[in-house]
């Protein structure tokens, strides 16, 4: 969960989010080096006679300002391709969950293991337990087993929605008539919160997502609980 006056991203709660944070820091460091280099070059050019002497021959200058951006793009694209590959890994999921977006709640279906299906509505403020976050807690959480590769199939029945869990590093649009999918793994026990990140109507901000990661043996008990 975010904290007051927090500047950095939330702590990573999955390998996917760890990769995204690494790439974010990598890209920001590269941008900082580029910004400092350009600023220093401009200061040197405008405060000395370097422009009249060294830069009077434009051929070398044109070669450099063409080559350097290409090298920068390659420098950034290399870790980006690796991150994209890891995000699209679809190999042998342990569990498939289908979620549908509605105005304004989510429904979940565990079709792989029986026919467990339920709707997930935001918990009203009067019904919140002590310590439960306002506007983020729901009456029925999506529950997954820890250390299991989960495949999530996402769609919608009315308008565009977006299923998002920032600390897990996953986000995908829920589009009527289309089935999107993503895979993720949660190596830690805990409760993770998110919200619909698509403006889907007047109650858009009252459409939270709550996922709970529990041990496999507890998950089996929950799965067979009415």
mmCIF file with all atom_site columns, C-alpha atoms in Angstrom:
data_model
loop_
_atom_site.group_PDB
_atom_site.id
_atom_site.type_symbol
_atom_site.label_atom_id
_atom_site.label_alt_id
_atom_site.label_comp_id
_atom_site.label_asym_id
_atom_site.label_entity_id
_atom_site.label_seq_id
_atom_site.pdbx_PDB_ins_code
_atom_site.Cartn_x
_atom_site.Cartn_y
_atom_site.Cartn_z
_atom_site.occupancy
_atom_site.B_iso_or_equiv
_atom_site.pdbx_formal_charge
_atom_site.auth_seq_id
_atom_site.auth_comp_id
_atom_site.auth_asym_id
_atom_site.auth_atom_id
_atom_site.pdbx_PDB_model_num
ATOM 1   C CA . UNK A 1 1   ? 0.000   0.000   0.000   1.00 0.00 ? 1   UNK A CA 1
ATOM 2   C CA . UNK A 1 2   ? 1.128   3.537   -0.673  1.00 0.00 ? 2   UNK A CA 1
ATOM 3   C CA . UNK A 1 3   ? 2.219   5.732   2.227   1.00 0.00 ? 3   UNK A CA 1
ATOM 4   C CA . UNK A 1 4   ? 1.748   9.493   2.754   1.00 0.00 ? 4   UNK A CA 1
ATOM 5   C CA . UNK A 1 5   ? 4.374   11.609  0.919   1.00 0.00 ? 5   UNK A CA 1
ATOM 6   C CA . UNK A 1 6   ? 5.706   8.529   -0.873  1.00 0.00 ? 6   UNK A CA 1
ATOM 7   C CA . UNK A 1 7   ? 7.774   9.392   -3.952  1.00 0.00 ? 7   UNK A CA 1
ATOM 8   C CA . UNK A 1 8   ? 8.943   5.981   -5.167  1.00 0.00 ? 8   UNK A CA 1
ATOM 9   C CA . UNK A 1 9   ? 6.886   3.086   -6.494  1.00 0.00 ? 9   UNK A CA 1
ATOM 10  C CA . UNK A 1 10  ? 5.237   0.618   -4.139  1.00 0.00 ? 10  UNK A CA 1
ATOM 11  C CA . UNK A 1 11  ? 7.320   -2.296  -2.878  1.00 0.00 ? 11  UNK A CA 1
ATOM 12  C CA . UNK A 1 12  ? 7.398   -5.190  -5.333  1.00 0.00 ? 12  UNK A CA 1
ATOM 13  C CA . UNK A 1 13  ? 5.282   -8.176  -4.281  1.00 0.00 ? 13  UNK A CA 1
ATOM 14  C CA . UNK A 1 14  ? 5.987   -10.344 -7.320  1.00 0.00 ? 14  UNK A CA 1
ATOM 15  C CA . UNK A 1 15  ? 8.867   -11.102 -9.719  1.00 0.00 ? 15  UNK A CA 1
ATOM 16  C CA . UNK A 1 16  ? 6.979   -9.188  -12.414 1.00 0.00 ? 16  UNK A CA 1
ATOM 17  C CA . UNK A 1 17  ? 6.912   -5.996  -10.358 1.00 0.00 ? 17  UNK A CA 1
ATOM 18  C CA . UNK A 1 18  ? 10.587  -6.415  -9.455  1.00 0.00 ? 18  UNK A CA 1
ATOM 19  C CA . UNK A 1 19  ? 11.430  -6.453  -13.162 1.00 0.00 ? 19  UNK A CA 1
ATOM 20  C CA . UNK A 1 20  ? 9.272   -3.383  -13.821 1.00 0.00 ? 20  UNK A CA 1
ATOM 21  C CA . UNK A 1 21  ? 10.885  -1.429  -10.982 1.00 0.00 ? 21  UNK A CA 1
ATOM 22  C CA . UNK A 1 22  ? 14.357  -2.416  -12.218 1.00 0.00 ? 22  UNK A CA 1
ATOM 23  C CA . UNK A 1 23  ? 13.538  -1.240  -15.749 1.00 0.00 ? 23  UNK A CA 1
ATOM 24  C CA . UNK A 1 24  ? 12.009  1.992   -14.408 1.00 0.00 ? 24  UNK A CA 1
ATOM 25  C CA . UNK A 1 25  ? 15.168  2.804   -12.430 1.00 0.00 ? 25  UNK A CA 1
ATOM 26  C CA . UNK A 1 26  ? 17.344  1.795   -15.398 1.00 0.00 ? 26  UNK A CA 1
ATOM 27  C CA . UNK A 1 27  ? 15.446  4.077   -17.792 1.00 0.00 ? 27  UNK A CA 1
ATOM 28  C CA . UNK A 1 28  ? 15.426  6.972   -15.320 1.00 0.00 ? 28  UNK A CA 1
ATOM 29  C CA . UNK A 1 29  ? 19.184  6.686   -14.777 1.00 0.00 ? 29  UNK A CA 1
ATOM 30  C CA . UNK A 1 30  ? 19.724  6.683   -18.541 1.00 0.00 ? 30  UNK A CA 1
ATOM 31  C CA . UNK A 1 31  ? 17.515  9.768   -18.921 1.00 0.00 ? 31  UNK A CA 1
ATOM 32  C CA . UNK A 1 32  ? 19.442  11.524  -16.151 1.00 0.00 ? 32  UNK A CA 1
ATOM 33  C CA . UNK A 1 33  ? 22.772  10.877  -17.882 1.00 0.00 ? 33  UNK A CA 1
ATOM 34  C CA . UNK A 1 34  ? 21.373  12.149  -21.186 1.00 0.00 ? 34  UNK A CA 1
ATOM 35  C CA . UNK A 1 35  ? 19.971  15.293  -19.554 1.00 0.00 ? 35  UNK A CA 1
ATOM 36  C CA . UNK A 1 36  ? 23.222  16.091  -17.780 1.00 0.00 ? 36  UNK A CA 1
ATOM 37  C CA . UNK A 1 37  ? 25.273  15.461  -20.929 1.00 0.00 ? 37  UNK A CA 1
ATOM 38  C CA . UNK A 1 38  ? 23.107  17.750  -23.056 1.00 0.00 ? 38  UNK A CA 1
ATOM 39  C CA . UNK A 1 39  ? 23.114  20.485  -20.389 1.00 0.00 ? 39  UNK A CA 1
ATOM 40  C CA . UNK A 1 40  ? 26.892  20.399  -19.989 1.00 0.00 ? 40  UNK A CA 1
ATOM 41  C CA . UNK A 1 41  ? 27.386  20.451  -23.759 1.00 0.00 ? 41  UNK A CA 1
ATOM 42  C CA . UNK A 1 42  ? 25.120  23.474  -24.134 1.00 0.00 ? 42  UNK A CA 1
ATOM 43  C CA . UNK A 1 43  ? 26.917  25.297  -21.330 1.00 0.00 ? 43  UNK A CA 1
ATOM 44  C CA . UNK A 1 44  ? 30.311  24.631  -22.891 1.00 0.00 ? 44  UNK A CA 1
ATOM 45  C CA . UNK A 1 45  ? 29.174  25.724  -26.343 1.00 0.00 ? 45  UNK A CA 1
ATOM 46  C CA . UNK A 1 46  ? 27.520  28.927  -25.154 1.00 0.00 ? 46  UNK A CA 1
ATOM 47  C CA . UNK A 1 47  ? 30.331  30.002  -22.794 1.00 0.00 ? 47  UNK A CA 1
ATOM 48  C CA . UNK A 1 48  ? 33.386  29.230  -24.960 1.00 0.00 ? 48  UNK A CA 1
ATOM 49  C CA . UNK A 1 49  ? 34.518  29.572  -28.538 1.00 0.00 ? 49  UNK A CA 1
ATOM 50  C CA . UNK A 1 50  ? 34.085  25.858  -29.121 1.00 0.00 ? 50  UNK A CA 1
ATOM 51  C CA . UNK A 1 51  ? 31.245  26.526  -31.522 1.00 0.00 ? 51  UNK A CA 1
ATOM 52  C CA . UNK A 1 52  ? 33.423  28.555  -33.886 1.00 0.00 ? 52  UNK A CA 1
ATOM 53  C CA . UNK A 1 53  ? 36.334  26.126  -33.827 1.00 0.00 ? 53  UNK A CA 1
ATOM 54  C CA . UNK A 1 54  ? 35.340  22.495  -33.301 1.00 0.00 ? 54  UNK A CA 1
ATOM 55  C CA . UNK A 1 55  ? 31.749  22.660  -34.546 1.00 0.00 ? 55  UNK A CA 1
ATOM 56  C CA . UNK A 1 56  ? 32.323  24.610  -37.704 1.00 0.00 ? 56  UNK A CA 1
ATOM 57  C CA . UNK A 1 57  ? 32.568  21.316  -39.620 1.00 0.00 ? 57  UNK A CA 1
ATOM 58  C CA . UNK A 1 58  ? 29.004  20.006  -39.478 1.00 0.00 ? 58  UNK A CA 1
ATOM 59  C CA . UNK A 1 59  ? 29.775  16.565  -40.907 1.00 0.00 ? 59  UNK A CA 1
ATOM 60  C CA . UNK A 1 60  ? 31.210  15.165  -37.682 1.00 0.00 ? 60  UNK A CA 1
ATOM 61  C CA . UNK A 1 61  ? 28.466  16.809  -35.646 1.00 0.00 ? 61  UNK A CA 1
ATOM 62  C CA . UNK A 1 62  ? 25.688  15.296  -37.779 1.00 0.00 ? 62  UNK A CA 1
ATOM 63  C CA . UNK A 1 63  ? 27.317  11.886  -37.524 1.00 0.00 ? 63  UNK A CA 1
ATOM 64  C CA . UNK A 1 64  ? 27.440  12.076  -33.728 1.00 0.00 ? 64  UNK A CA 1
ATOM 65  C CA . UNK A 1 65  ? 23.877  13.295  -33.162 1.00 0.00 ? 65  UNK A CA 1
ATOM 66  C CA . UNK A 1 66  ? 22.668  10.483  -35.443 1.00 0.00 ? 66  UNK A CA 1
ATOM 67  C CA . UNK A 1 67  ? 24.767  7.725   -33.859 1.00 0.00 ? 67  UNK A CA 1
ATOM 68  C CA . UNK A 1 68  ? 24.266  8.608   -30.192 1.00 0.00 ? 68  UNK A CA 1
ATOM 69  C CA . UNK A 1 69  ? 20.422  8.391   -30.187 1.00 0.00 ? 69  UNK A CA 1
ATOM 70  C CA . UNK A 1 70  ? 20.642  4.990   -31.897 1.00 0.00 ? 70  UNK A CA 1
ATOM 71  C CA . UNK A 1 71  ? 23.032  3.737   -29.221 1.00 0.00 ? 71  UNK A CA 1
ATOM 72  C CA . UNK A 1 72  ? 20.747  5.093   -26.487 1.00 0.00 ? 72  UNK A CA 1
ATOM 73  C CA . UNK A 1 73  ? 17.716  3.305   -27.958 1.00 0.00 ? 73  UNK A CA 1
ATOM 74  C CA . UNK A 1 74  ? 19.643  0.025   -28.127 1.00 0.00 ? 74  UNK A CA 1
ATOM 75  C CA . UNK A 1 75  ? 20.837  0.586   -24.568 1.00 0.00 ? 75  UNK A CA 1
ATOM 76  C CA . UNK A 1 76  ? 17.223  0.953   -23.365 1.00 0.00 ? 76  UNK A CA 1
ATOM 77  C CA . UNK A 1 77  ? 15.642  -1.656  -25.644 1.00 0.00 ? 77  UNK A CA 1
ATOM 78  C CA . UNK A 1 78  ? 17.831  -4.532  -24.459 1.00 0.00 ? 78  UNK A CA 1
ATOM 79  C CA . UNK A 1 79  ? 16.381  -4.815  -20.910 1.00 0.00 ? 79  UNK A CA 1
ATOM 80  C CA . UNK A 1 80  ? 12.964  -3.774  -22.230 1.00 0.00 ? 80  UNK A CA 1
ATOM 81  C CA . UNK A 1 81  ? 12.740  -6.846  -24.480 1.00 0.00 ? 81  UNK A CA 1
ATOM 82  C CA . UNK A 1 82  ? 13.659  -9.110  -21.581 1.00 0.00 ? 82  UNK A CA 1
ATOM 83  C CA . UNK A 1 83  ? 10.969  -7.560  -19.370 1.00 0.00 ? 83  UNK A CA 1
ATOM 84  C CA . UNK A 1 84  ? 8.327   -7.903  -22.095 1.00 0.00 ? 84  UNK A CA 1
ATOM 85  C CA . UNK A 1 85  ? 9.231   -11.568 -22.569 1.00 0.00 ? 85  UNK A CA 1
ATOM 86  C CA . UNK A 1 86  ? 8.806   -12.271 -18.857 1.00 0.00 ? 86  UNK A CA 1
ATOM 87  C CA . UNK A 1 87  ? 5.465   -10.445 -18.786 1.00 0.00 ? 87  UNK A CA 1
ATOM 88  C CA . UNK A 1 88  ? 4.126   -12.568 -21.664 1.00 0.00 ? 88  UNK A CA 1
ATOM 89  C CA . UNK A 1 89  ? 5.223   -15.921 -20.239 1.00 0.00 ? 89  UNK A CA 1
ATOM 90  C CA . UNK A 1 90  ? 2.179   -18.196 -20.613 1.00 0.00 ? 90  UNK A CA 1
ATOM 91  C CA . UNK A 1 91  ? 3.716   -21.603 -19.890 1.00 0.00 ? 91  UNK A CA 1
ATOM 92  C CA . UNK A 1 92  ? 1.725   -24.182 -17.905 1.00 0.00 ? 92  UNK A CA 1
ATOM 93  C CA . UNK A 1 93  ? -0.378  -22.130 -15.469 1.00 0.00 ? 93  UNK A CA 1
ATOM 94  C CA . UNK A 1 94  ? -1.448  -23.953 -12.312 1.00 0.00 ? 94  UNK A CA 1
ATOM 95  C CA . UNK A 1 95  ? -4.805  -22.203 -12.116 1.00 0.00 ? 95  UNK A CA 1
ATOM 96  C CA . UNK A 1 96  ? -7.003  -20.244 -14.511 1.00 0.00 ? 96  UNK A CA 1
ATOM 97  C CA . UNK A 1 97  ? -9.408  -17.611 -13.185 1.00 0.00 ? 97  UNK A CA 1
ATOM 98  C CA . UNK A 1 98  ? -11.905 -15.740 -15.331 1.00 0.00 ? 98  UNK A CA 1
ATOM 99  C CA . UNK A 1 99  ? -12.941 -12.266 -14.255 1.00 0.00 ? 99  UNK A CA 1
ATOM 100 C CA . UNK A 1 100 ? -15.669 -10.090 -15.729 1.00 0.00 ? 100 UNK A CA 1
ATOM 101 C CA . UNK A 1 101 ? -16.047 -6.374  -15.219 1.00 0.00 ? 101 UNK A CA 1
ATOM 102 C CA . UNK A 1 102 ? -19.513 -4.930  -14.595 1.00 0.00 ? 102 UNK A CA 1
ATOM 103 C CA . UNK A 1 103 ? -20.823 -1.501  -13.678 1.00 0.00 ? 103 UNK A CA 1
ATOM 104 C CA . UNK A 1 104 ? -19.535 -1.402  -10.970 1.00 0.00 ? 104 UNK A CA 1
ATOM 105 C CA . UNK A 1 105 ? -18.190 -4.648  -9.554  1.00 0.00 ? 105 UNK A CA 1
ATOM 106 C CA . UNK A 1 106 ? -16.134 -7.687  -10.548 1.00 0.00 ? 106 UNK A CA 1
ATOM 107 C CA . UNK A 1 107 ? -17.150 -11.319 -10.846 1.00 0.00 ? 107 UNK A CA 1
ATOM 108 C CA . UNK A 1 108 ? -14.759 -14.291 -10.647 1.00 0.00 ? 108 UNK A CA 1
ATOM 109 C CA . UNK A 1 109 ? -15.057 -17.833 -11.952 1.00 0.00 ? 109 UNK A CA 1
ATOM 110 C CA . UNK A 1 110 ? -12.760 -20.725 -10.958 1.00 0.00 ? 110 UNK A CA 1
ATOM 111 C CA . UNK A 1 111 ? -13.616 -23.054 -13.817 1.00 0.00 ? 111 UNK A CA 1
ATOM 112 C CA . UNK A 1 112 ? -10.523 -25.263 -13.470 1.00 0.00 ? 112 UNK A CA 1
ATOM 113 C CA . UNK A 1 113 ? -11.449 -26.461 -9.992  1.00 0.00 ? 113 UNK A CA 1
ATOM 114 C CA . UNK A 1 114 ? -15.192 -26.958 -9.893  1.00 0.00 ? 114 UNK A CA 1
ATOM 115 C CA . UNK A 1 115 ? -17.734 -24.232 -10.541 1.00 0.00 ? 115 UNK A CA 1
ATOM 116 C CA . UNK A 1 116 ? -16.956 -21.682 -7.829  1.00 0.00 ? 116 UNK A CA 1
ATOM 117 C CA . UNK A 1 117 ? -18.299 -18.325 -8.997  1.00 0.00 ? 117 UNK A CA 1
ATOM 118 C CA . UNK A 1 118 ? -18.951 -15.135 -7.025  1.00 0.00 ? 118 UNK A CA 1
ATOM 119 C CA . UNK A 1 119 ? -19.326 -11.372 -7.323  1.00 0.00 ? 119 UNK A CA 1
ATOM 120 C CA . UNK A 1 120 ? -17.028 -8.911  -5.585  1.00 0.00 ? 120 UNK A CA 1
ATOM 121 C CA . UNK A 1 121 ? -18.528 -5.608  -4.416  1.00 0.00 ? 121 UNK A CA 1
ATOM 122 C CA . UNK A 1 122 ? -16.856 -2.790  -2.529  1.00 0.00 ? 122 UNK A CA 1
ATOM 123 C CA . UNK A 1 123 ? -17.409 -2.997  1.236   1.00 0.00 ? 123 UNK A CA 1
ATOM 124 C CA . UNK A 1 124 ? -19.404 -0.052  2.487   1.00 0.00 ? 124 UNK A CA 1
ATOM 125 C CA . UNK A 1 125 ? -17.689 2.208   5.010   1.00 0.00 ? 125 UNK A CA 1
ATOM 126 C CA . UNK A 1 126 ? -20.104 1.269   7.806   1.00 0.00 ? 126 UNK A CA 1
ATOM 127 C CA . UNK A 1 127 ? -19.191 -2.419  7.396   1.00 0.00 ? 127 UNK A CA 1
ATOM 128 C CA . UNK A 1 128 ? -15.410 -2.017  7.378   1.00 0.00 ? 128 UNK A CA 1
ATOM 129 C CA . UNK A 1 129 ? -13.417 -3.911  9.985   1.00 0.00 ? 129 UNK A CA 1
ATOM 130 C CA . UNK A 1 130 ? -10.636 -2.232  11.936  1.00 0.00 ? 130 UNK A CA 1
ATOM 131 C CA . UNK A 1 131 ? -7.610  -1.691  9.709   1.00 0.00 ? 131 UNK A CA 1
ATOM 132 C CA . UNK A 1 132 ? -9.420  -2.340  6.433   1.00 0.00 ? 132 UNK A CA 1
ATOM 133 C CA . UNK A 1 133 ? -8.698  0.349   3.816   1.00 0.00 ? 133 UNK A CA 1
ATOM 134 C CA . UNK A 1 134 ? -11.603 2.536   2.783   1.00 0.00 ? 134 UNK A CA 1
ATOM 135 C CA . UNK A 1 135 ? -12.741 2.221   -0.867  1.00 0.00 ? 135 UNK A CA 1
ATOM 136 C CA . UNK A 1 136 ? -10.379 -0.744  -1.407  1.00 0.00 ? 136 UNK A CA 1
ATOM 137 C CA . UNK A 1 137 ? -11.863 -3.603  0.631   1.00 0.00 ? 137 UNK A CA 1
ATOM 138 C CA . UNK A 1 138 ? -14.469 -5.913  -0.901  1.00 0.00 ? 138 UNK A CA 1
ATOM 139 C CA . UNK A 1 139 ? -17.018 -8.374  0.443   1.00 0.00 ? 139 UNK A CA 1
ATOM 140 C CA . UNK A 1 140 ? -15.550 -11.356 -1.474  1.00 0.00 ? 140 UNK A CA 1
ATOM 141 C CA . UNK A 1 141 ? -11.843 -11.380 -2.284  1.00 0.00 ? 141 UNK A CA 1
ATOM 142 C CA . UNK A 1 142 ? -10.212 -13.129 -5.196  1.00 0.00 ? 142 UNK A CA 1
ATOM 143 C CA . UNK A 1 143 ? -8.145  -15.834 -3.504  1.00 0.00 ? 143 UNK A CA 1
ATOM 144 C CA . UNK A 1 144 ? -5.095  -17.521 -5.055  1.00 0.00 ? 144 UNK A CA 1
ATOM 145 C CA . UNK A 1 145 ? -2.550  -20.092 -3.826  1.00 0.00 ? 145 UNK A CA 1
ATOM 146 C CA . UNK A 1 146 ? 0.913   -18.734 -3.035  1.00 0.00 ? 146 UNK A CA 1
ATOM 147 C CA . UNK A 1 147 ? 3.817   -19.651 -5.339  1.00 0.00 ? 147 UNK A CA 1
ATOM 148 C CA . UNK A 1 148 ? 1.476   -20.819 -8.097  1.00 0.00 ? 148 UNK A CA 1
ATOM 149 C CA . UNK A 1 149 ? 1.433   -19.520 -11.660 1.00 0.00 ? 149 UNK A CA 1
ATOM 150 C CA . UNK A 1 150 ? -1.986  -17.955 -12.198 1.00 0.00 ? 150 UNK A CA 1
ATOM 151 C CA . UNK A 1 151 ? -3.550  -17.228 -15.573 1.00 0.00 ? 151 UNK A CA 1
ATOM 152 C CA . UNK A 1 152 ? -6.216  -14.538 -15.479 1.00 0.00 ? 152 UNK A CA 1
ATOM 153 C CA . UNK A 1 153 ? -8.749  -14.232 -18.303 1.00 0.00 ? 153 UNK A CA 1
ATOM 154 C CA . UNK A 1 154 ? -10.268 -10.751 -18.327 1.00 0.00 ? 154 UNK A CA 1
ATOM 155 C CA . UNK A 1 155 ? -13.331 -9.429  -20.121 1.00 0.00 ? 155 UNK A CA 1
ATOM 156 C CA . UNK A 1 156 ? -16.332 -7.161  -19.510 1.00 0.00 ? 156 UNK A CA 1
ATOM 157 C CA . UNK A 1 157 ? -20.089 -7.338  -19.998 1.00 0.00 ? 157 UNK A CA 1
ATOM 158 C CA . UNK A 1 158 ? -20.969 -3.675  -20.466 1.00 0.00 ? 158 UNK A CA 1
ATOM 159 C CA . UNK A 1 159 ? -18.249 -1.027  -20.886 1.00 0.00 ? 159 UNK A CA 1
ATOM 160 C CA . UNK A 1 160 ? -14.452 -0.838  -20.766 1.00 0.00 ? 160 UNK A CA 1
ATOM 161 C CA . UNK A 1 161 ? -12.830 -1.676  -17.438 1.00 0.00 ? 161 UNK A CA 1
ATOM 162 C CA . UNK A 1 162 ? -9.232  -2.340  -16.427 1.00 0.00 ? 162 UNK A CA 1
ATOM 163 C CA . UNK A 1 163 ? -8.066  -4.965  -13.926 1.00 0.00 ? 163 UNK A CA 1
ATOM 164 C CA . UNK A 1 164 ? -5.019  -3.620  -12.083 1.00 0.00 ? 164 UNK A CA 1
ATOM 165 C CA . UNK A 1 165 ? -2.888  -4.650  -9.109  1.00 0.00 ? 165 UNK A CA 1
ATOM 166 C CA . UNK A 1 166 ? 0.058   -2.205  -8.832  1.00 0.00 ? 166 UNK A CA 1
ATOM 167 C CA . UNK A 1 167 ? 2.151   -4.101  -6.259  1.00 0.00 ? 167 UNK A CA 1
ATOM 168 C CA . UNK A 1 168 ? 1.930   -7.291  -8.335  1.00 0.00 ? 168 UNK A CA 1
ATOM 169 C CA . UNK A 1 169 ? 2.781   -5.396  -11.519 1.00 0.00 ? 169 UNK A CA 1
ATOM 170 C CA . UNK A 1 170 ? -0.200  -6.479  -13.618 1.00 0.00 ? 170 UNK A CA 1
ATOM 171 C CA . UNK A 1 171 ? -2.758  -4.519  -15.591 1.00 0.00 ? 171 UNK A CA 1
ATOM 172 C CA . UNK A 1 172 ? -5.010  -5.435  -18.495 1.00 0.00 ? 172 UNK A CA 1
ATOM 173 C CA . UNK A 1 173 ? -8.112  -3.946  -20.084 1.00 0.00 ? 173 UNK A CA 1
ATOM 174 C CA . UNK A 1 174 ? -11.485 -5.653  -19.744 1.00 0.00 ? 174 UNK A CA 1
ATOM 175 C CA . UNK A 1 175 ? -13.145 -5.196  -23.135 1.00 0.00 ? 175 UNK A CA 1
ATOM 176 C CA . UNK A 1 176 ? -16.661 -6.397  -24.019 1.00 0.00 ? 176 UNK A CA 1
ATOM 177 C CA . UNK A 1 177 ? -16.514 -9.170  -26.606 1.00 0.00 ? 177 UNK A CA 1
ATOM 178 C CA . UNK A 1 178 ? -12.776 -9.708  -26.188 1.00 0.00 ? 178 UNK A CA 1
ATOM 179 C CA . UNK A 1 179 ? -10.826 -11.999 -23.856 1.00 0.00 ? 179 UNK A CA 1
ATOM 180 C CA . UNK A 1 180 ? -7.464  -10.710 -22.619 1.00 0.00 ? 180 UNK A CA 1
ATOM 181 C CA . UNK A 1 181 ? -5.123  -12.803 -20.544 1.00 0.00 ? 181 UNK A CA 1
ATOM 182 C CA . UNK A 1 182 ? -2.138  -12.334 -18.270 1.00 0.00 ? 182 UNK A CA 1
ATOM 183 C CA . UNK A 1 183 ? -0.068  -14.537 -15.994 1.00 0.00 ? 183 UNK A CA 1
ATOM 184 C CA . UNK A 1 184 ? 1.489   -13.765 -12.641 1.00 0.00 ? 184 UNK A CA 1
ATOM 185 C CA . UNK A 1 185 ? 2.798   -15.416 -9.507  1.00 0.00 ? 185 UNK A CA 1
ATOM 186 C CA . UNK A 1 186 ? 2.639   -14.241 -5.909  1.00 0.00 ? 186 UNK A CA 1
ATOM 187 C CA . UNK A 1 187 ? 5.546   -15.584 -3.820  1.00 0.00 ? 187 UNK A CA 1
ATOM 188 C CA . UNK A 1 188 ? 4.254   -14.008 -0.603  1.00 0.00 ? 188 UNK A CA 1
ATOM 189 C CA . UNK A 1 189 ? 1.209   -14.423 1.587   1.00 0.00 ? 189 UNK A CA 1
ATOM 190 C CA . UNK A 1 190 ? -0.877  -11.307 1.979   1.00 0.00 ? 190 UNK A CA 1
ATOM 191 C CA . UNK A 1 191 ? -3.673  -9.105  0.704   1.00 0.00 ? 191 UNK A CA 1
ATOM 192 C CA . UNK A 1 192 ? -3.131  -6.911  -2.348  1.00 0.00 ? 192 UNK A CA 1
ATOM 193 C CA . UNK A 1 193 ? -5.322  -3.996  -3.407  1.00 0.00 ? 193 UNK A CA 1
ATOM 194 C CA . UNK A 1 194 ? -6.052  -2.320  -6.707  1.00 0.00 ? 194 UNK A CA 1
ATOM 195 C CA . UNK A 1 195 ? -8.797  -0.444  -8.532  1.00 0.00 ? 195 UNK A CA 1
ATOM 196 C CA . UNK A 1 196 ? -10.355 -0.298  -11.958 1.00 0.00 ? 196 UNK A CA 1
ATOM 197 C CA . UNK A 1 197 ? -8.022  2.061   -13.842 1.00 0.00 ? 197 UNK A CA 1
ATOM 198 C CA . UNK A 1 198 ? -10.407 2.786   -16.713 1.00 0.00 ? 198 UNK A CA 1
ATOM 199 C CA . UNK A 1 199 ? -12.986 5.562   -16.383 1.00 0.00 ? 199 UNK A CA 1
ATOM 200 C CA . UNK A 1 200 ? -16.042 3.317   -16.685 1.00 0.00 ? 200 UNK A CA 1
ATOM 201 C CA . UNK A 1 201 ? -18.825 5.541   -15.383 1.00 0.00 ? 201 UNK A CA 1
ATOM 202 C CA . UNK A 1 202 ? -20.072 7.534   -12.408 1.00 0.00 ? 202 UNK A CA 1
ATOM 203 C CA . UNK A 1 203 ? -19.078 4.839   -9.859  1.00 0.00 ? 203 UNK A CA 1
ATOM 204 C CA . UNK A 1 204 ? -15.686 4.190   -11.401 1.00 0.00 ? 204 UNK A CA 1
ATOM 205 C CA . UNK A 1 205 ? -13.858 4.990   -8.158  1.00 0.00 ? 205 UNK A CA 1
ATOM 206 C CA . UNK A 1 206 ? -16.001 2.485   -6.231  1.00 0.00 ? 206 UNK A CA 1
ATOM 207 C CA . UNK A 1 207 ? -14.843 -0.581  -8.134  1.00 0.00 ? 207 UNK A CA 1
ATOM 208 C CA . UNK A 1 208 ? -11.900 -1.956  -6.123  1.00 0.00 ? 208 UNK A CA 1
ATOM 209 C CA . UNK A 1 209 ? -9.927  -5.150  -6.632  1.00 0.00 ? 209 UNK A CA 1
ATOM 210 C CA . UNK A 1 210 ? -8.775  -7.200  -3.643  1.00 0.00 ? 210 UNK A CA 1
ATOM 211 C CA . UNK A 1 211 ? -6.674  -10.321 -4.009  1.00 0.00 ? 211 UNK A CA 1
ATOM 212 C CA . UNK A 1 212 ? -5.567  -12.569 -1.149  1.00 0.00 ? 212 UNK A CA 1
ATOM 213 C CA . UNK A 1 213 ? -2.639  -14.962 -1.481  1.00 0.00 ? 213 UNK A CA 1
ATOM 214 C CA . UNK A 1 214 ? -2.773  -17.909 0.919   1.00 0.00 ? 214 UNK A CA 1
ATOM 215 C CA . UNK A 1 215 ? -0.967  -21.300 1.284   1.00 0.00 ? 215 UNK A CA 1
ATOM 216 C CA . UNK A 1 216 ? -2.092  -24.090 -1.018  1.00 0.00 ? 216 UNK A CA 1
ATOM 217 C CA . UNK A 1 217 ? -3.643  -26.192 1.750   1.00 0.00 ? 217 UNK A CA 1
ATOM 218 C CA . UNK A 1 218 ? -5.703  -23.233 2.939   1.00 0.00 ? 218 UNK A CA 1
ATOM 219 C CA . UNK A 1 219 ? -6.680  -22.468 -0.636  1.00 0.00 ? 219 UNK A CA 1
ATOM 220 C CA . UNK A 1 220 ? -8.095  -25.964 -1.073  1.00 0.00 ? 220 UNK A CA 1
ATOM 221 C CA . UNK A 1 221 ? -10.210 -25.499 2.031   1.00 0.00 ? 221 UNK A CA 1
ATOM 222 C CA . UNK A 1 222 ? -11.443 -22.104 0.815   1.00 0.00 ? 222 UNK A CA 1
ATOM 223 C CA . UNK A 1 223 ? -12.254 -23.526 -2.618  1.00 0.00 ? 223 UNK A CA 1
ATOM 224 C CA . UNK A 1 224 ? -14.653 -26.079 -1.114  1.00 0.00 ? 224 UNK A CA 1
ATOM 225 C CA . UNK A 1 225 ? -16.275 -23.580 1.244   1.00 0.00 ? 225 UNK A CA 1
ATOM 226 C CA . UNK A 1 226 ? -19.739 -22.500 0.036   1.00 0.00 ? 226 UNK A CA 1
#
